[in-house]
Structure formats: structure tokens, C-alpha cells
């Protein structure tokens, strides 16, 4: 198991605050992912493109994993989306995107906090 997998298993999904998560390089390569969850390279490109003009995310939404999420936050670092009782948290670091999904029964604020903390750690360590 790669050390990246540990971040997904322990620091993201393992907290119980997100249901699925992935760490993907900005180049489209998957670094680690939870079982049954994948962010294909073409979706990494689409998600990364959201950061070129985050304000457009509010009108266009966030499309990935076969769903369209309503944007509730979009800036140069973090994009949060909502769909029904669940949602997504996407955070960009210098070299990667952290992508997490929370489901019914998981609180959006708690999901955002754990993803943002992992992103802070990666940024502090040059990623």
C-alpha cells in the first residue's frame, strides 16, 4: 500500500466524515482512491479547469462521477458542491486534487474540515 493510500484510508475515509475519497495528481494520475471510487483523467482535467475561473462554477455546477453538483463554494483553493443530502469537497494543492464525497448522515462542514486539513498538510510538505 502506498503512503498516499494511507491518507485516503485513514485521514479521509477513515474519519467517517467522508464516504469516498481520492487523491489525484494535476496531471490526471491517480495517487490513491477508496474502493469503488475513481476520478478518471478526463474528469481530473474538468475539475482542474474549474479553478481557472471559480466564479463560473456557481452557474455551471460541478460535473463528475456521473452527477451534477450545485456549487456552494468556489475559490482558487476549494470547491464544494451539494446534491440532495450529500455533496463533494474538492481541494487543490500545488500538485494534486483531493476529491471527497460525503453522503446522507455526514455533515458537509465536517467533510470539508478533514479534506482541508489533509490539503494543508500536503501543501506544507511541498505537494
XYZ file of C-alpha atoms in Angstrom, residues 35-85:
51
model
C -12.555 1.200 -3.095
C -15.085 1.667 -5.882
C -14.305 5.350 -6.371
C -12.360 6.671 -9.301
C -11.727 10.043 -10.849
C -10.719 9.336 -14.474
C -8.049 11.565 -16.077
C -10.620 13.403 -18.234
C -12.590 14.313 -15.083
C -9.393 15.464 -13.354
C -8.902 17.850 -16.297
C -12.511 19.057 -15.996
C -12.211 19.571 -12.247
C -8.863 21.343 -12.590
C -10.384 23.641 -15.222
C -12.936 24.813 -12.644
C -10.090 26.624 -10.893
C -9.372 28.791 -13.961
C -12.489 30.833 -13.240
C -14.042 29.594 -9.982
C -16.938 32.067 -10.083
C -18.318 30.313 -13.193
C -18.700 27.161 -11.115
C -21.742 28.709 -9.427
C -23.616 28.950 -12.732
C -22.213 25.816 -14.407
C -22.156 23.436 -11.456
C -19.673 20.638 -10.797
C -19.956 17.608 -13.052
C -18.165 14.405 -12.154
C -18.786 10.773 -11.237
C -21.999 10.873 -13.257
C -23.566 13.611 -11.138
C -24.006 17.342 -11.304
C -23.442 19.141 -8.024
C -24.656 22.632 -7.157
C -21.631 24.745 -6.238
C -21.840 26.221 -2.740
C -18.216 27.402 -2.517
C -15.695 28.043 -5.264
C -12.373 29.825 -4.949
C -8.777 29.290 -6.035
C -8.262 26.507 -3.489
C -11.576 24.878 -2.611
C -14.735 23.928 -4.463
C -17.687 22.479 -2.565
C -20.801 21.047 -4.135
C -24.162 19.807 -2.910
C -26.581 17.262 -4.370
C -29.511 16.154 -2.258
C -28.358 15.054 1.207
